[in-house]
Tab-separated table of C-alpha atoms and ligand atoms in Angstrom:
chain	number	residue	atom	x	y	z
M	232	MET	CA	24.811	0.400	24.220
M	233	LYS	CA	21.030	0.226	24.077
M	234	GLY	CA	18.955	3.379	24.000
M	235	ASN	CA	15.654	3.958	25.647
M	236	SER	CA	12.442	4.523	23.713
M	237	LYS	CA	11.076	7.093	26.117
M	238	GLU	CA	14.260	9.207	26.078
M	239	LEU	CA	14.557	8.982	22.299
M	240	TYR	CA	10.909	9.940	21.948
M	241	ASN	CA	11.178	12.989	24.181
M	242	ALA	CA	14.356	14.151	22.441
M	243	SER	CA	12.795	13.574	18.998
M	244	LEU	CA	9.652	15.498	19.884
M	245	LYS	CA	11.747	18.663	20.145
M	246	ILE	CA	13.212	18.461	16.652
M	247	ILE	CA	10.854	16.242	14.606
M	248	PRO	CA	7.125	17.074	14.234
M	249	GLY	CA	5.317	14.496	16.359
M	250	ALA	CA	8.626	12.577	16.565
M	251	VAL	CA	7.800	10.803	13.299
M	252	HIS	CA	8.609	11.175	9.626
M	253	SER	CA	5.236	9.806	8.511
M	254	PRO	CA	2.074	10.361	10.578
M	255	VAL	CA	0.919	6.728	10.412
M	256	ARG	CA	3.913	5.796	12.590
M	257	SER	CA	2.720	7.966	15.451
M	258	PHE	CA	1.313	6.329	18.562
M	259	SER	CA	-0.879	9.366	19.237
M	260	GLY	CA	-4.028	7.452	18.237
M	261	VAL	CA	-3.315	4.547	20.598
M	262	HIS	CA	-2.179	6.527	23.648
M	263	GLU	CA	1.010	4.596	24.233
M	264	THR	CA	4.630	5.695	24.451
M	265	PRO	CA	6.092	4.916	21.037
M	266	ILE	CA	8.601	2.110	20.803
M	267	PHE	CA	11.886	2.844	19.067
M	268	PHE	CA	13.205	-0.143	17.188
M	269	ASP	CA	16.835	-1.003	16.782
M	270	SER	CA	16.935	-4.058	14.534
M	271	ALA	CA	14.809	-6.655	12.813
M	272	ASN	CA	15.014	-10.152	11.440
M	273	GLY	CA	12.439	-12.463	9.842
M	274	ALA	CA	9.006	-11.747	11.347
M	275	LYS	CA	10.366	-9.877	14.354
M	276	MET	CA	11.645	-6.469	15.344
M	277	THR	CA	13.751	-5.734	18.411
M	278	SER	CA	13.198	-2.561	20.414
M	279	GLU	CA	15.901	-0.267	21.794
M	280	GLU	CA	15.262	-1.963	25.144
M	281	GLY	CA	16.105	-5.332	23.588
M	282	ARG	CA	12.536	-6.689	23.604
M	283	ASP	CA	11.357	-8.765	20.616
M	284	TYR	CA	8.027	-8.106	18.904
M	285	ILE	CA	6.251	-10.174	16.273
M	286	ASP	CA	5.781	-7.580	13.541
M	287	PHE	CA	2.482	-7.348	11.620
M	288	CYS	CA	3.294	-3.945	10.140
M	289	MET	CA	6.284	-5.080	8.090
M	290	SER	CA	7.219	-1.542	7.116
M	291	PHE	CA	3.604	-1.093	5.891
M	292	GLY	CA	3.896	-3.807	3.277
M	293	PRO	CA	7.192	-3.908	1.367
M	294	LEU	CA	8.714	-6.796	3.318
M	295	ILE	CA	6.811	-9.733	1.848
M	296	LEU	CA	9.777	-12.032	2.528
M	297	GLY	CA	10.252	-10.760	6.075
M	298	HIS	CA	12.957	-8.519	7.536
M	299	ARG	CA	16.523	-8.986	6.273
M	300	ASP	CA	15.880	-11.805	3.860
M	301	PRO	CA	19.348	-13.349	3.392
M	302	ILE	CA	19.226	-13.408	-0.423
M	303	VAL	CA	18.153	-9.771	-0.602
M	304	GLU	CA	20.808	-8.821	1.928
M	305	GLU	CA	23.530	-10.584	-0.081
M	306	SER	CA	22.436	-8.893	-3.344
M	307	LEU	CA	22.465	-5.489	-1.651
M	308	LYS	CA	25.992	-6.065	-0.359
M	309	MET	CA	27.183	-6.992	-3.858
M	310	ALA	CA	25.582	-3.898	-5.380
M	311	LEU	CA	26.902	-1.666	-2.601
M	312	SER	CA	30.454	-2.668	-3.380
M	313	LYS	CA	30.051	-1.252	-6.913
M	314	GLY	CA	28.664	2.188	-6.037
M	315	TRP	CA	25.276	3.373	-4.867
M	316	SER	CA	24.200	6.121	-7.220
M	317	PHE	CA	25.208	6.790	-10.799
M	318	GLY	CA	22.694	9.329	-12.072
M	319	THR	CA	23.101	7.908	-15.547
M	320	CYS	CA	22.209	4.781	-17.518
M	321	GLU	CA	22.903	1.517	-15.723
M	322	ARG	CA	22.007	-2.142	-16.000
M	323	TYR	CA	20.063	-2.539	-12.732
M	324	SER	CA	16.898	-0.717	-13.781
M	325	TYR	CA	16.892	-2.509	-17.146
M	326	GLU	CA	17.021	-5.870	-15.390
M	327	LEU	CA	14.129	-5.069	-13.054
M	328	SER	CA	12.075	-3.591	-15.927
M	329	ASP	CA	12.718	-6.622	-18.094
M	330	TYR	CA	11.711	-8.966	-15.269
M	331	LEU	CA	8.404	-7.141	-14.862
M	332	VAL	CA	7.535	-6.561	-18.515
M	333	SER	CA	8.106	-10.221	-19.339
M	334	ARG	CA	5.875	-11.422	-16.481
M	335	ILE	CA	3.018	-8.957	-16.246
M	336	ASP	CA	0.569	-8.763	-19.101
M	337	HIS	CA	-0.488	-5.138	-18.827
M	338	ILE	CA	3.007	-3.687	-18.578
M	339	ASP	CA	4.645	-2.608	-21.834
M	340	LYS	CA	6.860	0.082	-20.348
M	341	ILE	CA	8.001	1.297	-16.927
M	342	ARG	CA	9.297	4.478	-15.310
M	343	PHE	CA	10.812	4.105	-11.833
M	344	VAL	CA	10.347	6.794	-9.186
M	345	ASN	CA	11.081	6.900	-5.441
M	346	SER	CA	7.710	6.349	-3.757
M	347	GLY	CA	4.112	5.376	-4.292
M	348	THR	CA	3.070	9.017	-4.019
M	349	GLU	CA	5.400	9.990	-6.835
M	350	ALA	CA	4.123	7.114	-8.955
M	351	VAL	CA	0.534	8.332	-8.530
M	352	MET	CA	1.497	11.970	-9.243
M	353	THR	CA	3.096	10.887	-12.491
M	354	ALA	CA	0.227	8.574	-13.404
M	355	LEU	CA	-2.286	11.417	-13.039
M	356	ARG	CA	-0.223	13.880	-15.086
M	357	LEU	CA	0.321	11.211	-17.717
M	358	ALA	CA	-3.406	10.424	-17.911
M	359	ARG	CA	-4.223	14.119	-18.253
M	360	GLY	CA	-1.484	14.686	-20.836
M	361	PHE	CA	-2.518	11.671	-22.898
M	362	THR	CA	-6.263	12.321	-22.892
M	363	ARG	CA	-5.995	16.151	-22.897
M	364	ARG	CA	-8.677	16.116	-20.199
M	365	ASN	CA	-8.628	17.387	-16.608
M	366	LYS	CA	-10.977	15.527	-14.287
M	367	ILE	CA	-10.085	12.463	-12.243
M	368	ILE	CA	-12.561	10.184	-10.468
M	369	LYS	CA	-11.376	8.696	-7.193
M	370	PHE	CA	-13.126	6.764	-4.421
M	371	ASN	CA	-13.752	7.632	-0.823
M	372	GLY	CA	-11.597	5.384	1.354
M	373	CYS	CA	-8.912	4.770	-1.273
M	374	TYR	CA	-5.502	6.260	-0.468
M	375	HIS	CA	-3.233	7.347	-3.283
M	376	GLY	CA	-0.399	9.035	-1.429
M	377	HIS	CA	-0.092	12.629	-0.303
M	378	THR	CA	-0.176	14.560	-3.573
M	379	ASP	CA	-2.514	17.600	-3.405
M	380	SER	CA	-5.136	16.408	-5.861
M	381	MET	CA	-5.622	13.088	-4.044
M	382	LEU	CA	-6.096	14.657	-0.599
M	383	ILE	CA	-9.679	15.353	-1.491
M	384	LYS	CA	-12.817	14.046	0.140
M	385	ALA	CA	-16.439	14.161	-0.854
M	386	GLY	CA	-18.142	17.344	0.317
M	387	SER	CA	-21.636	17.340	1.684
M	388	GLY	CA	-24.214	17.465	-1.079
M	389	VAL	CA	-23.755	16.432	-4.692
M	390	ALA	CA	-21.029	14.004	-5.680
M	391	THR	CA	-19.100	16.514	-7.746
M	392	MET	CA	-18.682	18.899	-4.803
M	393	THR	CA	-15.424	18.120	-3.049
M	394	GLU	CA	-13.210	19.587	-0.366
M	395	SER	CA	-9.628	18.934	0.646
M	396	SER	CA	-8.877	16.547	3.498
M	397	SER	CA	-5.678	18.400	4.414
M	398	LYS	CA	-4.885	21.991	5.222
M	399	GLY	CA	-2.643	23.626	2.653
M	400	VAL	CA	-4.364	22.251	-0.443
M	401	PRO	CA	-5.535	25.203	-2.568
M	402	PRO	CA	-9.302	25.140	-3.205
M	403	GLY	CA	-8.833	25.171	-6.998
M	404	ILE	CA	-7.117	21.774	-6.839
M	405	SER	CA	-10.250	19.997	-5.660
M	406	ASN	CA	-12.303	21.163	-8.652
M	407	ASP	CA	-10.827	18.509	-10.898
M	408	THR	CA	-11.097	15.579	-8.502
M	409	ILE	CA	-14.484	13.892	-8.227
M	410	VAL	CA	-14.983	11.593	-5.253
M	411	CYS	CA	-17.422	8.662	-5.415
M	412	GLU	CA	-18.382	5.920	-2.955
M	413	LEU	CA	-16.932	2.448	-3.441
M	414	GLY	CA	-19.565	0.091	-4.817
M	415	ASP	CA	-21.788	2.903	-6.084
M	416	TYR	CA	-21.584	2.301	-9.824
M	417	GLU	CA	-24.726	4.289	-10.689
M	418	THR	CA	-23.277	7.566	-9.414
M	419	VAL	CA	-20.073	7.069	-11.392
M	420	GLU	CA	-22.141	6.326	-14.494
M	421	GLY	CA	-24.181	9.483	-13.936
M	422	ILE	CA	-21.038	11.576	-13.601
M	423	PHE	CA	-19.713	10.174	-16.881
M	424	GLU	CA	-23.013	11.061	-18.560
M	425	THR	CA	-22.509	14.745	-17.676
M	426	HIS	CA	-18.710	15.105	-17.562
M	427	GLY	CA	-17.579	12.104	-19.642
M	428	ASN	CA	-15.659	14.139	-22.186
M	429	ASP	CA	-13.556	15.806	-19.534
M	430	ILE	CA	-12.703	12.763	-17.408
M	431	ALA	CA	-9.066	11.816	-17.919
M	432	ALA	CA	-9.121	8.767	-15.673
M	433	ILE	CA	-10.644	6.712	-12.931
M	434	ILE	CA	-8.111	5.906	-10.224
M	435	ILE	CA	-8.858	3.099	-7.786
M	436	GLU	CA	-7.134	0.808	-5.342
M	437	PRO	CA	-8.620	-2.395	-6.800
M	438	LEU	CA	-8.228	-3.841	-3.304
M	439	PRO	CA	-8.738	-0.850	-1.003
M	440	ALA	CA	-6.352	-1.527	1.889
M	441	ASN	CA	-5.547	1.853	3.421
M	442	ASN	CA	-8.796	2.497	5.255
M	443	GLY	CA	-9.433	-0.912	6.623
M	444	LEU	CA	-9.605	-3.692	4.068
M	445	LEU	CA	-12.643	-2.877	1.916
M	446	VAL	CA	-12.922	-5.872	-0.405
M	447	GLN	CA	-14.933	-4.973	-3.533
M	448	GLU	CA	-17.164	-7.052	-5.799
M	449	LYS	CA	-15.351	-7.996	-8.982
M	450	SER	CA	-18.354	-6.846	-11.019
M	451	PHE	CA	-18.019	-3.276	-9.684
M	452	ILE	CA	-14.472	-2.897	-10.956
M	453	VAL	CA	-15.227	-4.681	-14.235
M	454	LYS	CA	-18.104	-2.248	-14.865
M	455	LEU	CA	-15.910	0.766	-14.064
M	456	ASP	CA	-13.336	-0.478	-16.545
M	457	LYS	CA	-15.988	-0.827	-19.276
M	458	LEU	CA	-17.337	2.633	-18.493
M	459	ALA	CA	-13.868	4.198	-18.737
M	460	LYS	CA	-13.350	2.511	-22.105
M	461	LYS	CA	-16.726	3.711	-23.390
M	462	TYR	CA	-15.773	7.345	-22.693
M	463	LYS	CA	-12.106	6.930	-23.737
M	464	SER	CA	-10.983	7.706	-20.207
M	465	LEU	CA	-8.089	5.773	-18.723
M	466	MET	CA	-8.257	3.211	-15.940
M	467	ILE	CA	-5.507	3.643	-13.348
M	468	PHE	CA	-5.014	0.792	-10.907
M	469	ASP	CA	-3.134	1.959	-7.843
M	470	GLU	CA	-1.505	-1.324	-6.859
M	471	VAL	CA	1.049	0.158	-4.495
M	472	ILE	CA	-0.166	-2.258	-1.791
M	473	SER	CA	-1.839	-5.013	-3.807
M	474	GLY	CA	0.851	-5.376	-6.486
M	475	PHE	CA	2.957	-8.546	-5.920
M	476	ARG	CA	0.952	-8.996	-2.708
M	477	VAL	CA	-2.278	-10.754	-3.721
M	478	ALA	CA	-0.655	-12.334	-6.804
M	479	PHE	CA	2.479	-11.454	-8.745
M	480	GLY	CA	0.366	-9.469	-11.211
M	481	GLY	CA	-1.669	-7.963	-8.372
M	482	MET	CA	-5.412	-7.373	-8.544
M	483	ALA	CA	-5.179	-6.822	-12.313
M	484	GLU	CA	-4.218	-10.483	-12.649
M	485	ILE	CA	-6.902	-11.646	-10.214
M	486	LEU	CA	-9.641	-9.573	-11.877
M	487	GLY	CA	-8.452	-10.260	-15.434
M	488	ILE	CA	-8.423	-6.518	-16.190
M	489	LYS	CA	-5.656	-4.700	-18.046
M	490	PRO	CA	-5.442	-1.217	-16.556
M	491	ASP	CA	-4.119	1.459	-18.921
M	492	ILE	CA	-1.769	2.720	-16.220
M	493	CYS	CA	-0.693	0.937	-13.073
M	494	THR	CA	1.223	2.295	-10.085
M	495	TYR	CA	3.460	0.266	-7.815
M	496	GLY	CA	5.453	0.909	-4.656
M	497	LYS	CA	6.109	-1.007	-1.439
M	498	ILE	CA	7.014	-4.614	-2.466
M	499	ILE	CA	8.529	-3.494	-5.780
M	500	GLY	CA	11.497	-2.093	-3.837
M	501	GLY	CA	11.701	-4.915	-1.287
M	502	GLY	CA	12.000	-2.356	1.540
M	503	LEU	CA	14.047	0.253	-0.305
M	504	PRO	CA	12.459	3.438	-1.676
M	505	VAL	CA	10.952	2.615	-5.087
M	506	GLY	CA	7.762	3.429	-6.920
M	507	ALA	CA	6.846	2.735	-10.531
M	508	VAL	CA	4.433	3.934	-13.160
M	509	CYS	CA	3.759	1.287	-15.765
M	510	GLY	CA	1.334	0.632	-18.533
M	511	ARG	CA	0.455	0.705	-22.190
M	512	GLY	CA	3.418	1.607	-24.363
M	513	ASP	CA	1.640	4.359	-26.329
M	514	ILE	CA	0.622	6.054	-23.068
M	515	MET	CA	4.016	5.636	-21.382
M	516	ASP	CA	5.686	7.233	-24.410
M	517	TYR	CA	3.990	10.495	-23.477
M	518	LEU	CA	6.601	10.790	-20.710
M	519	ALA	CA	9.637	13.033	-21.249
M	520	PRO	CA	12.045	12.780	-22.988
M	521	VAL	CA	9.913	10.992	-25.638
M	522	GLY	CA	6.691	12.888	-24.967
M	523	GLY	CA	5.587	16.162	-23.484
M	524	VAL	CA	4.607	15.029	-19.977
M	525	TYR	CA	7.430	16.069	-17.677
M	526	GLN	CA	8.714	13.852	-14.867
M	527	ALA	CA	12.187	13.466	-13.384
M	528	GLY	CA	14.099	12.271	-10.300
M	529	THR	CA	17.717	12.688	-9.151
M	530	LEU	CA	17.770	9.357	-7.323
M	531	SER	CA	15.132	7.531	-9.414
M	532	ALA	CA	15.995	3.896	-10.131
M	533	ASN	CA	18.704	3.999	-7.499
M	534	PRO	CA	20.892	0.897	-8.024
M	535	LEU	CA	20.490	-0.447	-4.483
M	536	ALA	CA	16.728	-0.043	-4.660
M	537	MET	CA	16.564	-1.787	-8.053
M	538	VAL	CA	18.674	-4.698	-6.796
M	539	GLY	CA	16.656	-5.002	-3.563
M	540	GLY	CA	13.445	-5.020	-5.579
M	541	LEU	CA	14.608	-7.607	-8.087
M	542	ALA	CA	16.084	-9.901	-5.414
M	543	THR	CA	12.716	-9.772	-3.643
M	544	LEU	CA	10.488	-10.266	-6.683
M	545	LYS	CA	12.612	-13.160	-8.022
M	546	GLN	CA	11.753	-15.164	-4.909
M	547	LEU	CA	7.996	-14.867	-5.454
M	548	ASP	CA	6.353	-17.671	-7.401
M	549	ALA	CA	2.918	-19.307	-7.471
M	550	ASN	CA	3.830	-21.379	-4.404
M	551	SER	CA	4.742	-18.287	-2.410
M	552	TYR	CA	1.182	-17.019	-2.718
M	553	ILE	CA	-0.297	-20.374	-1.695
M	554	GLU	CA	2.020	-20.474	1.310
M	555	LEU	CA	1.300	-16.852	2.265
M	556	GLU	CA	-2.413	-17.597	2.185
M	557	GLU	CA	-2.028	-20.680	4.404
M	558	VAL	CA	0.115	-18.832	6.912
M	559	THR	CA	-2.364	-15.938	6.943
M	560	ASN	CA	-5.349	-18.254	7.456
M	561	ASN	CA	-3.658	-19.639	10.566
M	562	ILE	CA	-2.711	-16.224	11.893
M	563	VAL	CA	-6.180	-14.817	11.268
M	564	ARG	CA	-7.774	-17.747	13.098
M	565	ILE	CA	-5.488	-17.260	16.124
M	566	ILE	CA	-5.880	-13.481	16.235
M	567	GLY	CA	-9.647	-13.672	15.678
M	568	LYS	CA	-10.146	-16.054	18.598
M	569	TRP	CA	-8.007	-13.878	20.879
M	570	ALA	CA	-9.513	-10.514	19.822
M	571	ASN	CA	-13.069	-11.682	20.399
M	572	LYS	CA	-12.285	-12.293	24.060
M	573	TYR	CA	-12.140	-8.490	24.396
M	574	VAL	CA	-14.153	-6.831	21.627
M	575	PRO	CA	-16.354	-8.157	18.787
M	576	THR	CA	-13.961	-8.375	15.850
M	577	ASN	CA	-14.276	-9.692	12.336
M	578	VAL	CA	-10.766	-10.359	11.053
M	579	VAL	CA	-11.208	-9.657	7.340
M	580	HIS	CA	-8.454	-11.011	5.146
M	581	LYS	CA	-7.429	-11.263	1.534
M	582	SER	CA	-4.255	-13.116	0.633
M	583	SER	CA	-1.644	-11.946	3.150
M	584	LEU	CA	-3.470	-8.784	4.256
M	585	PHE	CA	-5.805	-8.716	7.226
M	586	TRP	CA	-7.811	-6.115	9.107
M	587	LEU	CA	-9.270	-6.121	12.617
M	588	SER	CA	-12.697	-4.957	11.506
M	589	PRO	CA	-14.956	-3.906	14.385
M	590	GLY	CA	-18.223	-5.770	14.936
M	591	GLU	CA	-19.554	-8.679	12.908
M	592	GLU	CA	-20.786	-6.970	9.730
M	593	VAL	CA	-18.660	-7.055	6.580
M	594	ILE	CA	-17.639	-3.474	5.749
M	595	SER	CA	-16.986	-2.599	2.121
M	596	LYS	CA	-17.165	1.185	2.059
M	597	ALA	CA	-15.366	3.786	4.154
M	598	SER	CA	-18.569	5.506	5.265
M	599	ASN	CA	-19.672	2.280	7.021
M	600	ILE	CA	-16.667	2.172	9.332
M	601	PRO	CA	-17.966	3.094	12.809
M	602	ALA	CA	-16.634	6.418	14.101
M	603	ASN	CA	-15.590	4.857	17.427
M	604	ILE	CA	-13.397	2.211	15.770
M	605	GLY	CA	-10.377	3.664	17.585
M	606	GLU	CA	-11.715	2.686	21.001
M	607	SER	CA	-11.923	-1.055	20.369
M	608	PHE	CA	-8.642	-1.013	18.485
M	609	GLN	CA	-6.939	0.712	21.394
M	610	VAL	CA	-7.810	-2.252	23.636
M	611	LEU	CA	-6.428	-4.791	21.169
M	612	PHE	CA	-3.327	-2.760	20.330
M	613	THR	CA	-2.333	-2.382	23.989
M	614	LYS	CA	-3.028	-6.018	24.898
M	615	ALA	CA	-1.034	-7.208	21.875
M	616	LEU	CA	1.870	-4.913	22.657
M	617	GLU	CA	2.030	-6.270	26.215
M	618	LYS	CA	2.440	-9.741	24.729
M	619	GLY	CA	5.161	-8.656	22.311
M	620	ILE	CA	3.012	-8.337	19.199
M	621	TYR	CA	3.218	-5.211	17.102
M	622	PHE	CA	0.330	-3.981	14.924
M	623	ALA	CA	0.557	-0.688	13.000
M	624	PRO	CA	-0.652	1.930	15.503
M	625	SER	CA	-3.972	2.760	13.816
M	626	ALA	CA	-7.367	1.098	13.581
M	627	TYR	CA	-7.498	1.840	9.859
M	628	GLU	CA	-4.240	0.137	8.915
M	629	VAL	CA	-4.180	-3.459	7.685
M	630	GLY	CA	-1.856	-6.155	9.011
M	631	PHE	CA	0.788	-7.628	6.708
M	632	VAL	CA	1.934	-11.238	6.762
M	633	SER	CA	5.276	-12.219	5.242
M	634	LEU	CA	6.698	-15.601	4.308
M	635	ALA	CA	8.835	-15.332	7.451
M	636	HIS	CA	5.688	-15.458	9.621
M	637	LYS	CA	5.418	-19.201	9.022
M	638	ALA	CA	8.083	-19.612	11.694
M	639	ILE	CA	6.143	-17.727	14.388
M	640	ILE	CA	2.649	-19.264	14.116
M	641	HIS	CA	3.161	-21.552	17.085
M	642	GLU	CA	4.735	-18.791	19.180
M	643	LEU	CA	1.837	-16.470	18.354
M	644	GLU	CA	-0.679	-19.095	19.405
M	645	VAL	CA	1.116	-19.636	22.723
M	646	LYS	CA	1.414	-15.904	23.406
M	647	LEU	CA	-2.240	-15.214	22.674
M	648	ASN	CA	-3.582	-18.214	24.560
M	649	ASP	CA	-2.294	-17.429	28.011
X	849	LIG	C1	1.311	3.355	0.317
X	849	LIG	C2	0.424	3.756	-0.785
X	849	LIG	C3	0.637	4.921	-1.559
X	849	LIG	C4	1.731	5.894	-1.217
X	849	LIG	O1	2.991	5.340	-1.322
X	849	LIG	P1	4.220	6.042	-0.541
X	849	LIG	O2	5.397	5.210	-0.946
X	849	LIG	O3	3.896	5.973	0.903
X	849	LIG	O4	4.296	7.424	-1.045
X	849	LIG	C5	-0.179	5.163	-2.630
X	849	LIG	N1	-1.170	4.333	-2.958
X	849	LIG	C6	-1.425	3.213	-2.249
X	849	LIG	C7	-2.520	2.303	-2.684
X	849	LIG	C8	-0.643	2.899	-1.142
X	849	LIG	O5	-0.916	1.801	-0.430
């Protein structure tokens, strides 16, 4: 029997804060009744009411092959029949590690965790443990998960003054996080001149994709990398979104930079909960039980998650990225033409990520995103939903295209043309 989104929503509201288990899923910003989904396949999700939607959220990125890829599904069934958690040594995590280490230049060693947030938490502790320094430089508009020290925004005034962007973060935490503006190399350089010997690492999303899609100049990131090296600080690439998305080796491969530490999530688990901290062998060996930086996880490297990740990654080759780009170009053209009938929109895209950027100007830093972005997005979100097209319910989220979207290009064009 089919449920009903409205009933499920009202019942959930009583026992689940905001009826969601992650705030980005809430429809509160788009003033619609949330849709409860029942199943998914390929590029589509089906609601409790039995209505199909073309999905451009794709679980916020992991599903690069589309929902329920048959090869991934088959591998999961095989693994399931052998047990789903061992809490001891097993072959699955070795096989996924080996696949990655042999294909990605900057990965000598890997530690699997359960989410992108956990990967970042571990990366920061590792950087601090390895360098014996405390301060971390991050950038305004980059998201690194919900760990305390990353929920920090620039305060008014000097760059080194910060404040937390969430209630419940103790004030002391923000003292060791320095927030800079994307693209502003001079300020970062100045901060290194005064605090260089206490900066453990720079952390950056080399393709910032959590606050719109803020494509950066290659030279900016190359200069940051050189600066980090000069002061013996570490470079952490947070590739939780961009890893395996823009190229198999992520932005590191595209930029030709070898980050000291790299974090993954999303695609690496193919839709199951996985995160990973990877990097230089001498740094990774600071992790317990070899080194003194503690990190652990009861369900880390869960066999199903490892198998789902490997079965996904094994299907990605150079052609996949060419195909994803072609499919995205078509989708972006169709959506751009449609959106501009209602509000001026610049559909920014990079590989298989796109963002409905308001207005015509190219935006490359968070502070340039207009404050009323929600209003124009609201119009597009509602109109798309009426036509059976699902975008993530926030103006700041990017759209994700999977290989399965090739099959819906024509349908999308028809839906958005009438
Ligand atoms: C999604 C994301 C995270 C957080 O990952 P979770 O699995 O949601 O904890 C961290 N960094 C980046 C760049 C992300 O896109």
